[in-house]
Tab-separated table of C-alpha atoms in Angstrom:
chain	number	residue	atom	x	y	z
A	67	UNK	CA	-8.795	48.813	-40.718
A	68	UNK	CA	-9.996	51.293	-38.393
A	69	UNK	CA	-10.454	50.391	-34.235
A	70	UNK	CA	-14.455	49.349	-34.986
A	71	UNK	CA	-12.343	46.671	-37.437
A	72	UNK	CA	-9.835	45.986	-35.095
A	73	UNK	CA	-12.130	45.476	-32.561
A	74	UNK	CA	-14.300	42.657	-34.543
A	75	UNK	CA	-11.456	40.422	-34.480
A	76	UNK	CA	-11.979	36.958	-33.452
A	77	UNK	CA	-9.351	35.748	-30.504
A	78	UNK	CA	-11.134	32.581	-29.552
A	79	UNK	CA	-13.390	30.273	-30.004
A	80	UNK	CA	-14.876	27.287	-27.821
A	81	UNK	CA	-17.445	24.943	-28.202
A	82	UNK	CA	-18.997	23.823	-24.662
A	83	UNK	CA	-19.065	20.442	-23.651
A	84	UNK	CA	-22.536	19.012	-25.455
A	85	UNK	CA	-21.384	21.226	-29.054
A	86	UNK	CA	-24.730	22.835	-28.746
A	87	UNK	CA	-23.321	26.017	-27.873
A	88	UNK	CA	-20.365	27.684	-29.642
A	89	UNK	CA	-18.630	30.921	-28.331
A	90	UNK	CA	-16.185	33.396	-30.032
A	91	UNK	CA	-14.315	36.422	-27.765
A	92	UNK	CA	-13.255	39.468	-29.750
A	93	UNK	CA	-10.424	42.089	-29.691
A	94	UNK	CA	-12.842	44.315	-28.946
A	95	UNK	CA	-13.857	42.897	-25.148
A	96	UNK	CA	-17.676	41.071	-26.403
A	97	UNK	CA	-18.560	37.195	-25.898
A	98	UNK	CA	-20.942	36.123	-28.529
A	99	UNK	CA	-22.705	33.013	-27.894
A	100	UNK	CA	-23.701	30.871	-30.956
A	101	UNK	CA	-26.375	28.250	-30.272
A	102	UNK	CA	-27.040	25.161	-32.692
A	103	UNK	CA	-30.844	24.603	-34.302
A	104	UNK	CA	-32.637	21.478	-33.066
A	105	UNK	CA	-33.602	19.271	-35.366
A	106	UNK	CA	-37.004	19.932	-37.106
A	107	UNK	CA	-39.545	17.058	-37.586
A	108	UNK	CA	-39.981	18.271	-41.351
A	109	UNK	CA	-36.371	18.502	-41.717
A	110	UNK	CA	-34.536	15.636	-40.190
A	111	UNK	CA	-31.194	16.642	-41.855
A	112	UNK	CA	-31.447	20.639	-41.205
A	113	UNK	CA	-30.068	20.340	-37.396
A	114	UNK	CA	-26.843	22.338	-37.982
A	115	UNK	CA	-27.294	25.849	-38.315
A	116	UNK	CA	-25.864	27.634	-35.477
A	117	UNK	CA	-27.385	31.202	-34.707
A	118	UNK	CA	-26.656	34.392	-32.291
A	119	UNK	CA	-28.135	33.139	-29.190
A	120	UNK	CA	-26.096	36.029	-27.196
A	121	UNK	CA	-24.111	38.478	-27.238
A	122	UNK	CA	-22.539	40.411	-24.316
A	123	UNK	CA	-19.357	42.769	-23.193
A	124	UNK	CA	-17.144	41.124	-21.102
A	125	UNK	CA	-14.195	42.805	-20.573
A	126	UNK	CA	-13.620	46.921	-21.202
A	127	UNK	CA	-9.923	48.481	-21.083
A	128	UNK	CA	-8.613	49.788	-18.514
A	129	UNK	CA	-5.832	51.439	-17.084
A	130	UNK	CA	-3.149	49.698	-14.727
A	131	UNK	CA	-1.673	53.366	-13.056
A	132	UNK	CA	1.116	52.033	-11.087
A	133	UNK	CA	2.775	50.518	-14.186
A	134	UNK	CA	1.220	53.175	-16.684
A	135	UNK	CA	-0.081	50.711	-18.692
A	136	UNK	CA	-2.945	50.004	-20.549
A	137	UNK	CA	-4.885	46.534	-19.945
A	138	UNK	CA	-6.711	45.839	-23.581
A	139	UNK	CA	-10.372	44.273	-23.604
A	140	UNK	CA	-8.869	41.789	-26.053
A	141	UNK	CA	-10.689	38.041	-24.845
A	142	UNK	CA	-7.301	35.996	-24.799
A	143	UNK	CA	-9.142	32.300	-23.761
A	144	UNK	CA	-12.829	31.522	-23.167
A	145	UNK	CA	-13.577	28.269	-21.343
A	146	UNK	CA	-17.038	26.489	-20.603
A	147	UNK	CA	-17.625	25.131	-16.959
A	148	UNK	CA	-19.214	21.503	-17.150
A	149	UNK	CA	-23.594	21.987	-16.948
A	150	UNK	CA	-24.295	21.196	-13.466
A	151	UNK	CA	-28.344	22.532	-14.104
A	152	UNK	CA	-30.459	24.752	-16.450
A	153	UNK	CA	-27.843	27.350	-16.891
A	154	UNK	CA	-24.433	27.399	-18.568
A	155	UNK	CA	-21.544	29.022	-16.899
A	156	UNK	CA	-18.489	30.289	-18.762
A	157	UNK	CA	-14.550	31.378	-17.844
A	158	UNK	CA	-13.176	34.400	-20.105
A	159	UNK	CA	-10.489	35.965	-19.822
A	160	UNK	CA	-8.296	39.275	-20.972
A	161	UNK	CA	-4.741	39.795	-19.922
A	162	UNK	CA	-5.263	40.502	-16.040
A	163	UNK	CA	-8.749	39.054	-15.178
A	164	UNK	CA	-10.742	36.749	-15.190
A	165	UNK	CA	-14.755	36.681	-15.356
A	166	UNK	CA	-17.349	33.591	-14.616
A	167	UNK	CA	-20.356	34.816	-15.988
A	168	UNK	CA	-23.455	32.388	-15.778
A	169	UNK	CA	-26.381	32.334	-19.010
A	170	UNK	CA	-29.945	31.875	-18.187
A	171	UNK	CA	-33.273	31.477	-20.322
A	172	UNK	CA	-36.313	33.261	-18.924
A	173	UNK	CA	-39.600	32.259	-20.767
A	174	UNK	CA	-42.188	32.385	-18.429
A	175	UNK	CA	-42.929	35.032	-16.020
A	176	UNK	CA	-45.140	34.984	-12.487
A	177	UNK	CA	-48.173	37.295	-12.865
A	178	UNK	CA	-50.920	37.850	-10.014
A	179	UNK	CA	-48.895	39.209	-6.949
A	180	UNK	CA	-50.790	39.554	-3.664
A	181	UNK	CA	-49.051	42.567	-2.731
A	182	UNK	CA	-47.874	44.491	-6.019
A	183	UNK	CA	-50.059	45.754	-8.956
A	184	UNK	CA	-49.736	44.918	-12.940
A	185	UNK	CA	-46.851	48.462	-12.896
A	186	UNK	CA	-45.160	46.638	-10.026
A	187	UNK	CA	-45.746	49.282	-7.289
A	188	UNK	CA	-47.124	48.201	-3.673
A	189	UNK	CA	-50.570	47.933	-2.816
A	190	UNK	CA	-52.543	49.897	0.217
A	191	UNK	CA	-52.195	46.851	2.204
A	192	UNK	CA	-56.055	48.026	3.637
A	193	UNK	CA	-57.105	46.834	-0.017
A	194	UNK	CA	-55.909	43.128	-0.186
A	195	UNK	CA	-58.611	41.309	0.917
A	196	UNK	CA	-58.045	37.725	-0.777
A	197	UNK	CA	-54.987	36.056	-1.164
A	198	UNK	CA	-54.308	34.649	-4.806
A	199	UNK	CA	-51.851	32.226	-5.608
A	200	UNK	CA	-49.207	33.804	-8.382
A	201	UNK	CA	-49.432	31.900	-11.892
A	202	UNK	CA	-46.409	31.497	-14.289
A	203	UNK	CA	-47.589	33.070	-17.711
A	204	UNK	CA	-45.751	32.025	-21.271
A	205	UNK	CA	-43.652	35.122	-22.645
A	206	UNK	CA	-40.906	35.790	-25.091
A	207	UNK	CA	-37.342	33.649	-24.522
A	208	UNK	CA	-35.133	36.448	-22.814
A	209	UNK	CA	-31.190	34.896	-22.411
A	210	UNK	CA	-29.826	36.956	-19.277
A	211	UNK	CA	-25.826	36.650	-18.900
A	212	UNK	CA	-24.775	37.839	-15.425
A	213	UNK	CA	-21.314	38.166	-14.026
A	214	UNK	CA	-20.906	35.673	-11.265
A	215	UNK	CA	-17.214	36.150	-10.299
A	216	UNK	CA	-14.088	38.199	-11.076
A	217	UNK	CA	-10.872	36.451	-10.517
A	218	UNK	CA	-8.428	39.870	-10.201
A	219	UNK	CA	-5.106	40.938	-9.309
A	220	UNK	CA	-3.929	36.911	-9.712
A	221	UNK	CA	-1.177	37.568	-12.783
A	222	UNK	CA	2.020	40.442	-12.936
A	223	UNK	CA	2.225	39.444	-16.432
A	224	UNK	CA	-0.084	38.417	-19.487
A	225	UNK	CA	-2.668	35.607	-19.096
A	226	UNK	CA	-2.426	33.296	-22.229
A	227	UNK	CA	-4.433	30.362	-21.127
A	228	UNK	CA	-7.041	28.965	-18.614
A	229	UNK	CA	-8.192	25.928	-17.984
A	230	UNK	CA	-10.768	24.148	-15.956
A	231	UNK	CA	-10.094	21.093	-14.043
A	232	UNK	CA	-11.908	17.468	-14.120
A	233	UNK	CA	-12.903	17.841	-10.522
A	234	UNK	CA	-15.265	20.476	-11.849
A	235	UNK	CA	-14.253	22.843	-8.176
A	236	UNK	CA	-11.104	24.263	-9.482
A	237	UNK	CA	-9.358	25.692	-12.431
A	238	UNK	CA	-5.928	27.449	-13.258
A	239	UNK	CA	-4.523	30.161	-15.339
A	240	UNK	CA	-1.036	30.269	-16.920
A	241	UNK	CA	1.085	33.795	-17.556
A	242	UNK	CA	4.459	34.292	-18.909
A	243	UNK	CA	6.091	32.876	-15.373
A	244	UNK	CA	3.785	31.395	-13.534
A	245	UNK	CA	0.060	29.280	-13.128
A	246	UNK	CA	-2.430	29.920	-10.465
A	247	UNK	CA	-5.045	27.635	-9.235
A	248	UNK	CA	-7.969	28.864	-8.364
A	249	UNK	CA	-11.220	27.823	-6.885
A	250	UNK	CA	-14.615	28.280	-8.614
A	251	UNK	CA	-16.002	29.656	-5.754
A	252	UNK	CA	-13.276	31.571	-4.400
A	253	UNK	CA	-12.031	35.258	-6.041
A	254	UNK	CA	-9.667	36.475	-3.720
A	255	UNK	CA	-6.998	34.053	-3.674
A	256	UNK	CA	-5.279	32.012	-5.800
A	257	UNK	CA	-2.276	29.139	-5.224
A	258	UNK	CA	0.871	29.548	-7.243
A	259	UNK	CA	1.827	25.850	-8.604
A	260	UNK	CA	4.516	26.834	-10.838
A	261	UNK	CA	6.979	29.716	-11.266
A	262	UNK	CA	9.827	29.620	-13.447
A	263	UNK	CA	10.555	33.451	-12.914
A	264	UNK	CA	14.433	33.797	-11.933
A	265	UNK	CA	15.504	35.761	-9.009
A	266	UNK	CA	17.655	37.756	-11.952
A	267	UNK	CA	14.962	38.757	-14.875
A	268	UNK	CA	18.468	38.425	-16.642
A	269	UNK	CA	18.619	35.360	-16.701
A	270	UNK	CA	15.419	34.223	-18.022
A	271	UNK	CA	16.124	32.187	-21.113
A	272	UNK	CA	12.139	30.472	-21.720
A	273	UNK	CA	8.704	31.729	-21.000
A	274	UNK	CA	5.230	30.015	-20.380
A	275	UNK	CA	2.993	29.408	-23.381
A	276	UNK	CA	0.275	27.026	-23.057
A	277	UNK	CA	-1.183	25.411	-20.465
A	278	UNK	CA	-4.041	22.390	-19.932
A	279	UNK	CA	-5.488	20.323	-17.309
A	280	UNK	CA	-5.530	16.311	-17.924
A	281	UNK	CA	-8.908	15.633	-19.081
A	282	UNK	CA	-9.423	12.708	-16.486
A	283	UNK	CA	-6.759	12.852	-13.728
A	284	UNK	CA	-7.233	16.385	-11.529
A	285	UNK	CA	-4.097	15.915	-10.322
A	286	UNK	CA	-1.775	16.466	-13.712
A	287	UNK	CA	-1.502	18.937	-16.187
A	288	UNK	CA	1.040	20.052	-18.622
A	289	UNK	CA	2.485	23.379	-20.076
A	290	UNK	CA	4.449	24.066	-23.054
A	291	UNK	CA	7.219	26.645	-23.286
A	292	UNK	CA	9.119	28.576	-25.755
A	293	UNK	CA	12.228	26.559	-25.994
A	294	UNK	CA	10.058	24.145	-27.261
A	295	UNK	CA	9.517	21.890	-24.334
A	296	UNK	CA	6.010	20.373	-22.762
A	297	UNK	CA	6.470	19.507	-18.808
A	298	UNK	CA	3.596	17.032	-17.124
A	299	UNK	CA	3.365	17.959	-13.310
A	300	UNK	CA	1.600	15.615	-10.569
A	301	UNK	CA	0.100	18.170	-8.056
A	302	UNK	CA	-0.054	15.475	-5.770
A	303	UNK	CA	4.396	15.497	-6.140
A	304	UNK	CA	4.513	19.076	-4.258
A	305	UNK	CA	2.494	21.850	-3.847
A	306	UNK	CA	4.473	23.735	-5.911
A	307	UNK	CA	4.892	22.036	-9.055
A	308	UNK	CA	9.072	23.755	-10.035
A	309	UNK	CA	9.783	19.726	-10.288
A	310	UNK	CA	8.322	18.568	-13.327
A	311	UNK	CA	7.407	14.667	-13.391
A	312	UNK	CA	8.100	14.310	-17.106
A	313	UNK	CA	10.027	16.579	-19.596
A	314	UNK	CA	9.103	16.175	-23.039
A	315	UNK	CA	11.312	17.490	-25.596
A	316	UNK	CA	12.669	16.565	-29.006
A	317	UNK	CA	16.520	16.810	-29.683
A	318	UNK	CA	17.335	19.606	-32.711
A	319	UNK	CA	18.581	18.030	-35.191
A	320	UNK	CA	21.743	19.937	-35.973
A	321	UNK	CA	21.952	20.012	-39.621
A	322	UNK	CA	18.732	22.175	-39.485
A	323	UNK	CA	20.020	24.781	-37.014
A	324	UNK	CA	19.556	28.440	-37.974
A	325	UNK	CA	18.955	31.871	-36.738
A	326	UNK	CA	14.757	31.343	-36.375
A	327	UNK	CA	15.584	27.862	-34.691
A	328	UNK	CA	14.350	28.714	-31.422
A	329	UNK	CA	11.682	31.230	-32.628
A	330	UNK	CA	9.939	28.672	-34.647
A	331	UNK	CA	10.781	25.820	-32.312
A	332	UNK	CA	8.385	27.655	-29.399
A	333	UNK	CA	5.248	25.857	-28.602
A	334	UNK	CA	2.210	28.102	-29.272
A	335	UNK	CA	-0.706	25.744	-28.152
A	336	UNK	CA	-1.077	22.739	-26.624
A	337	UNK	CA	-3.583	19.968	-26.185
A	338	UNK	CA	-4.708	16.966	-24.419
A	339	UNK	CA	-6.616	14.012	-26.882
A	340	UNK	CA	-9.832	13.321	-25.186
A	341	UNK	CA	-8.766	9.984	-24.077
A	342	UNK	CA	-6.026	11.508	-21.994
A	343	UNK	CA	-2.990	9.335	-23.674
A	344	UNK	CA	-2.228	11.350	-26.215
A	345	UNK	CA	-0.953	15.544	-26.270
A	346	UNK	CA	-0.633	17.597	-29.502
A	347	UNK	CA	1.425	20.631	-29.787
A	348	UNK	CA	1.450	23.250	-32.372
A	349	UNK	CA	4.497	24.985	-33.281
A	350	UNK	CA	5.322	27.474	-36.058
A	351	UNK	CA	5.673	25.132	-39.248
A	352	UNK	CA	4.437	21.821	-37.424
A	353	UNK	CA	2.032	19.963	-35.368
A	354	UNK	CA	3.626	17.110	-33.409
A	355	UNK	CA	1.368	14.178	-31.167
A	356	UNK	CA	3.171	13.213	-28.044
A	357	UNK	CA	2.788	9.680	-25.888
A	358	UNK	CA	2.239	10.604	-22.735
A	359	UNK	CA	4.587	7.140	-22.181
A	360	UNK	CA	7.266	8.381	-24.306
A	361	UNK	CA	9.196	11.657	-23.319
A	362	UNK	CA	12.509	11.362	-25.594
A	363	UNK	CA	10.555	12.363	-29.186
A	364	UNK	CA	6.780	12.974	-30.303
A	365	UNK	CA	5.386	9.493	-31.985
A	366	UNK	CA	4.098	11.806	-34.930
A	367	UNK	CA	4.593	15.026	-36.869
A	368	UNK	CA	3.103	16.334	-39.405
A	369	UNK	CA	4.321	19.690	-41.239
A	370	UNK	CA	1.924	22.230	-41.690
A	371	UNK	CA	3.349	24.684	-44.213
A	372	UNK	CA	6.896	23.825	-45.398
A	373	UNK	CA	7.548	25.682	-47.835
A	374	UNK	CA	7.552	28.716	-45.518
A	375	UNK	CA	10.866	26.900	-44.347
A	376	UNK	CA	12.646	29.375	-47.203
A	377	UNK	CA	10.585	32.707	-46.104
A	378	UNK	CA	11.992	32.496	-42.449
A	379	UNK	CA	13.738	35.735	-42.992
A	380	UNK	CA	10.500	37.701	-44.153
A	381	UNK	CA	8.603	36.210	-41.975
A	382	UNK	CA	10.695	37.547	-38.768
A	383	UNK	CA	10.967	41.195	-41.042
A	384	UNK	CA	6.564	41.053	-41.047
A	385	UNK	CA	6.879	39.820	-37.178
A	386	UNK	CA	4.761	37.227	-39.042
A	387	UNK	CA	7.092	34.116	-37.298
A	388	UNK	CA	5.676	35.308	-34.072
A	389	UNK	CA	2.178	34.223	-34.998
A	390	UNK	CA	0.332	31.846	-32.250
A	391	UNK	CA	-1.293	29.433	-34.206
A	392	UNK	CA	-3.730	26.923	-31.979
A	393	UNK	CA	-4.515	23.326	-32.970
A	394	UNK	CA	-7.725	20.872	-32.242
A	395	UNK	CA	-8.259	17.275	-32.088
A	396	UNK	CA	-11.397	15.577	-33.332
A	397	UNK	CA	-13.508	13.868	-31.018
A	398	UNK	CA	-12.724	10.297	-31.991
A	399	UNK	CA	-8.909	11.737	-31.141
A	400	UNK	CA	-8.449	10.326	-34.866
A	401	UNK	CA	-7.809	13.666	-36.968
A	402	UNK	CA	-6.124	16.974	-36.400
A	403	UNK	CA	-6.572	20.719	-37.090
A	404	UNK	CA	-4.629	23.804	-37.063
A	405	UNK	CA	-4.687	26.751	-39.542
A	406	UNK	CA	-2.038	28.658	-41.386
A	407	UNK	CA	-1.748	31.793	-43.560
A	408	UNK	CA	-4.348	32.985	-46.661
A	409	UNK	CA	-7.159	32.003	-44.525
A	410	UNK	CA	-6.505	28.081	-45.127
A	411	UNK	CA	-6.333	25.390	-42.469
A	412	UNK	CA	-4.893	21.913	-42.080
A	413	UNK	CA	-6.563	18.674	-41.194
A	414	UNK	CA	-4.011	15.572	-40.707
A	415	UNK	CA	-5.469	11.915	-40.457
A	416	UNK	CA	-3.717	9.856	-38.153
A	417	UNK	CA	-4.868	6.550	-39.690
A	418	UNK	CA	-4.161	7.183	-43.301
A	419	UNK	CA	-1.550	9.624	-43.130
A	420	UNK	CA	-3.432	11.673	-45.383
A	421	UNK	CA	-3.228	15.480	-44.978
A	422	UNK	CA	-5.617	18.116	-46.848
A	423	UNK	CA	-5.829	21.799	-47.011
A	424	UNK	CA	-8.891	23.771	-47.009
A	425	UNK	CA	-9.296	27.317	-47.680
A	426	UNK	CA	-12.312	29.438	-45.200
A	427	UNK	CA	-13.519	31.895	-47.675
A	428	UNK	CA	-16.685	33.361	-48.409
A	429	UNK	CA	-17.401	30.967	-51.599
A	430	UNK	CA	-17.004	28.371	-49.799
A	431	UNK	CA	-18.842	29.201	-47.284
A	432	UNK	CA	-22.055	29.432	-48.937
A	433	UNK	CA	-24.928	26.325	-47.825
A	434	UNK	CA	-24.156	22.971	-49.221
A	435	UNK	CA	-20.844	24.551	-50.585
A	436	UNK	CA	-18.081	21.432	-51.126
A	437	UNK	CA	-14.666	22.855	-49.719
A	438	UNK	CA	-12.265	21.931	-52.868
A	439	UNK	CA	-8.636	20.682	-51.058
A	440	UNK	CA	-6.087	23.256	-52.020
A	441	UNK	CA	-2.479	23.173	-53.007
A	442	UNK	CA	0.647	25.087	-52.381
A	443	UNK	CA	3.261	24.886	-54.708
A	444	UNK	CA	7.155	25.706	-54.612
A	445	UNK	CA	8.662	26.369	-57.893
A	446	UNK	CA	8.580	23.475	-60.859
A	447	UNK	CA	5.112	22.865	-62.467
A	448	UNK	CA	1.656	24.034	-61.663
A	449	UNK	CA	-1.448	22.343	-61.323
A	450	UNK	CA	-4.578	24.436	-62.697
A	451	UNK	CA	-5.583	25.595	-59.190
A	452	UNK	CA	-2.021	25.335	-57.307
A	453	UNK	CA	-1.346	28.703	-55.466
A	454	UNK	CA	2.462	30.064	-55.299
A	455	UNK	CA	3.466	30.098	-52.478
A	456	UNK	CA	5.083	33.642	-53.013
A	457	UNK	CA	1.240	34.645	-53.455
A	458	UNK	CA	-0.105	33.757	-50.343
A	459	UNK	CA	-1.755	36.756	-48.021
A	460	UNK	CA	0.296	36.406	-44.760
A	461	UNK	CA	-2.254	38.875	-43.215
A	462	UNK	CA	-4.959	36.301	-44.017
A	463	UNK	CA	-4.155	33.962	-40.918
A	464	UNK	CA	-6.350	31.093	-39.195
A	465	UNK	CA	-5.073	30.969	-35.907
A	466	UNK	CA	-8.287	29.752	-33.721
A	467	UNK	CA	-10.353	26.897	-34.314
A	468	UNK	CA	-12.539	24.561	-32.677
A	469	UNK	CA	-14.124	21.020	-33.213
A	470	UNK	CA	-17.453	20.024	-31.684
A	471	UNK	CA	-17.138	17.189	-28.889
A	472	UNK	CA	-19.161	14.431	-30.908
A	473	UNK	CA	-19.440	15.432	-34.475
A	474	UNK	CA	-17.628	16.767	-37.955
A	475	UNK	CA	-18.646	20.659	-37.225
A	476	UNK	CA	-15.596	22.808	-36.847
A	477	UNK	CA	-15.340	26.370	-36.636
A	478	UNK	CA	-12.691	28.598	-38.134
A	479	UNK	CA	-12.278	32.325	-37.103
A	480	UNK	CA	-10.694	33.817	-40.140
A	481	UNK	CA	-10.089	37.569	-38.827
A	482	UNK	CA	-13.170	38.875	-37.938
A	483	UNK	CA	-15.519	36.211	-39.777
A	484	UNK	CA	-16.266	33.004	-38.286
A	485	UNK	CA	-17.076	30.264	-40.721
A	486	UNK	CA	-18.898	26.925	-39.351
A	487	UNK	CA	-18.342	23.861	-41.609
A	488	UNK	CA	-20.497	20.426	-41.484
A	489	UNK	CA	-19.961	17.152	-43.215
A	490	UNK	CA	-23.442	16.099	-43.589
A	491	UNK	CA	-21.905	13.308	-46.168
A	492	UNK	CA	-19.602	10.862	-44.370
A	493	UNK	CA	-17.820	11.028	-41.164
A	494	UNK	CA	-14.499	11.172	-42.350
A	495	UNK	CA	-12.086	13.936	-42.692
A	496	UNK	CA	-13.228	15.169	-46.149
């Protein structure tokens, strides 16, 4: 792959708040905005199809000189602000700062000024006689995408996750040590609500992953970290939030200890349900659903690739273990999604218990394409279209993906292809 290649790769995607609109951020610094079809009269089934509605550069690298470093354009998170009025507004973020850029449509245009002619240029004032009264004229839809706000100089280290608060004001951003809150409307300064850096860098034994806002209450939020741990903080406790108000964790069971323990045991994404009771967690071979009423063990898990559980050691030799796989919930907070390695992903049904796994690949993502479940098998007897798993492409990873709000649309970023998938059929998982 050469740095045009690189540069293609997806990092995120993020549907906003209605699923009309859809947006990926690449390694290569660009937003690309995806918006949905509306439904045609003729048609009543062909609202679906998602299409470029814009595409812009939002971050470009740069150079950090005091630390000799260089800052990638990579688009770690993107997060959509809540519509407040015609135009959407959208959070993205590389590793140092973050960018509120606001989208527009333009489709009409005034014509007739009093005081300019058709180029634009003023008038000899001596030569306006008559007043007119400026008319708005039809012209082509023009989507303008203007930079708003940049949040700098708020993180030392890496920014791995923003997110934006209920209250619909304020939002925060989570590094390696510590989240800031910051105010929409306010670049210059941020709050520091957590640190866990120790006064001896020696000593640090757990870093900041994930972090999320409660989707109701504006007061809590939760992070995960890389021991493995989720902790729910009550801003209202303390300003600074050191004392967590609930520690979730799950014991290790000690009969499965190993070497890759704590590597795989680090929580790479978490996620409120939409109702607020519920958080799921990704880790490296599982996805786990936590009560927020129950901090001692997570009320379901579900494993994601098991029989990787025998390819720890090649998996650390590829640096493979130290993927960051994200998960989703649906919007009915009954199913679950995360991806894994040879471009398949996951979907767990919390109901029946039953699991599938699907494969994003261009077959099956032709129009009206069924995806066919696939299976991984470990040793013993093959079914006709069983995979080994000592044939699966570890360089093939899903590791974002998004559901839409209301319905059964997810999207998958497979590298640098992004695959949208629709049951038009029935509303359940398959």
């Amino acid at each position: 792959m050469g740095r045009r290649d690189l540069a293609d790769i997806i990092s995120t995607v993020e549907f906003n708040h209605t699923g009309e609109l859809l947006a990926t951020g690449d390694k290569g610094g660009r937003v690309v905005i995806f918006q949905r079809e509306p439904e045609s009269k003729n048609a009543p089934h062909s609202q679906g199809e998602y299409d470029v509605y814009s595409t812009f550069q939002s971050h470009e690298p740069e150079f950090d000189y005091l630390k000799s470093l260089e800052i990638e354009e990579k688009i770690n998170k993107i997060k959509w602000l809540p519509q407040q009025n015609a135009a959407h507004s959208l959070l993205s973020t590389n590793d140092k700062t973050i960018k509120l850029w606001k989208i527009t449509e333009r489709d009409k245009r005034p014509e007739g000024y009093n005081l300019k002619d058709e180029e634009g240029k003023l008038k000899d004032l001596s030569t306006v006689t008559s007043l007119q009264v400026p008319v708005l004229k039809p012209m082509d839809l023009m989507v303008e995408v203007s930079p708003r706000r940049i949040f700098a100089n708020g993180h030392t280290y890496h920014i791995n996750s923003i997110s934006v608060n209920s209250d619909c004001e304020t939002y925060m951003s989570a590094d390696d040590l510590r989240i800031n809150l910051w105010h929409l409307a306010i670049t210059d300064r941020s709050f520091n609500i957590v640190d866990i850096k120790p006064a001896n860098m020696e000593d640090l034994t757990e870093v900041i992953t994930a972090s999320e806002f409660h989707p109701h209450h504006c007061n809590l939020f939760v992070y995960s970290s890389s021991k493995g741990s989720l902790r729910l903080c009550d801003m209202r406790a303390a300003a600074l939030c050191d004392k967590h108000s609930k520690l979730f964790e799950e014991p290790e069971d000690p009969s499965n200890r190993s070497f890759f323990s704590e590597i795989i045991s680090s929580v790479s994404d978490v996620k409120f349900s939409h109702s607020g009771r519920y958080m799921l967690t990704r880790d490296y071979l599982t996805v786990k659903v936590w009560d927020l009423n129950m901090e001692a063990r997570p009320i379901e898990t579900y494993q994601v690739h098991d029989y990787l559980r025998s390819k720890l050691c090649s998996l650390y030799e590829n640096d493979c273990i130290f993927d960051k796989f994200e998960c989703a919930w649906n919007g009915s907070d009954s199913v679950i999604m995360t991806g894994a390695y040879n471009n398949f992903f996951r979907m767990f049904d919390r109901n029946t218990k039953r699991d599938v796994t699907l494969e994003a690949s261009r077959e099956s993502s032709k129009p009206r394409a069924v995806l066919k479940p696939r299976r991984v098998c470990v040793g013993g007897k093959r079914r006709r279209d069983d995979i080994s798993v000592d044939s699966l492409d570890f360089t093939k990873k899903i590791l974002h993906t998004a559901w839409h709000p209301a319905e059964n649309i997810i999207a998958i970023a497979a590298t640098n292809n992004l695959y949208i998938f629709q049951d038009k059929v029935n509303s359940d998982m398959h």
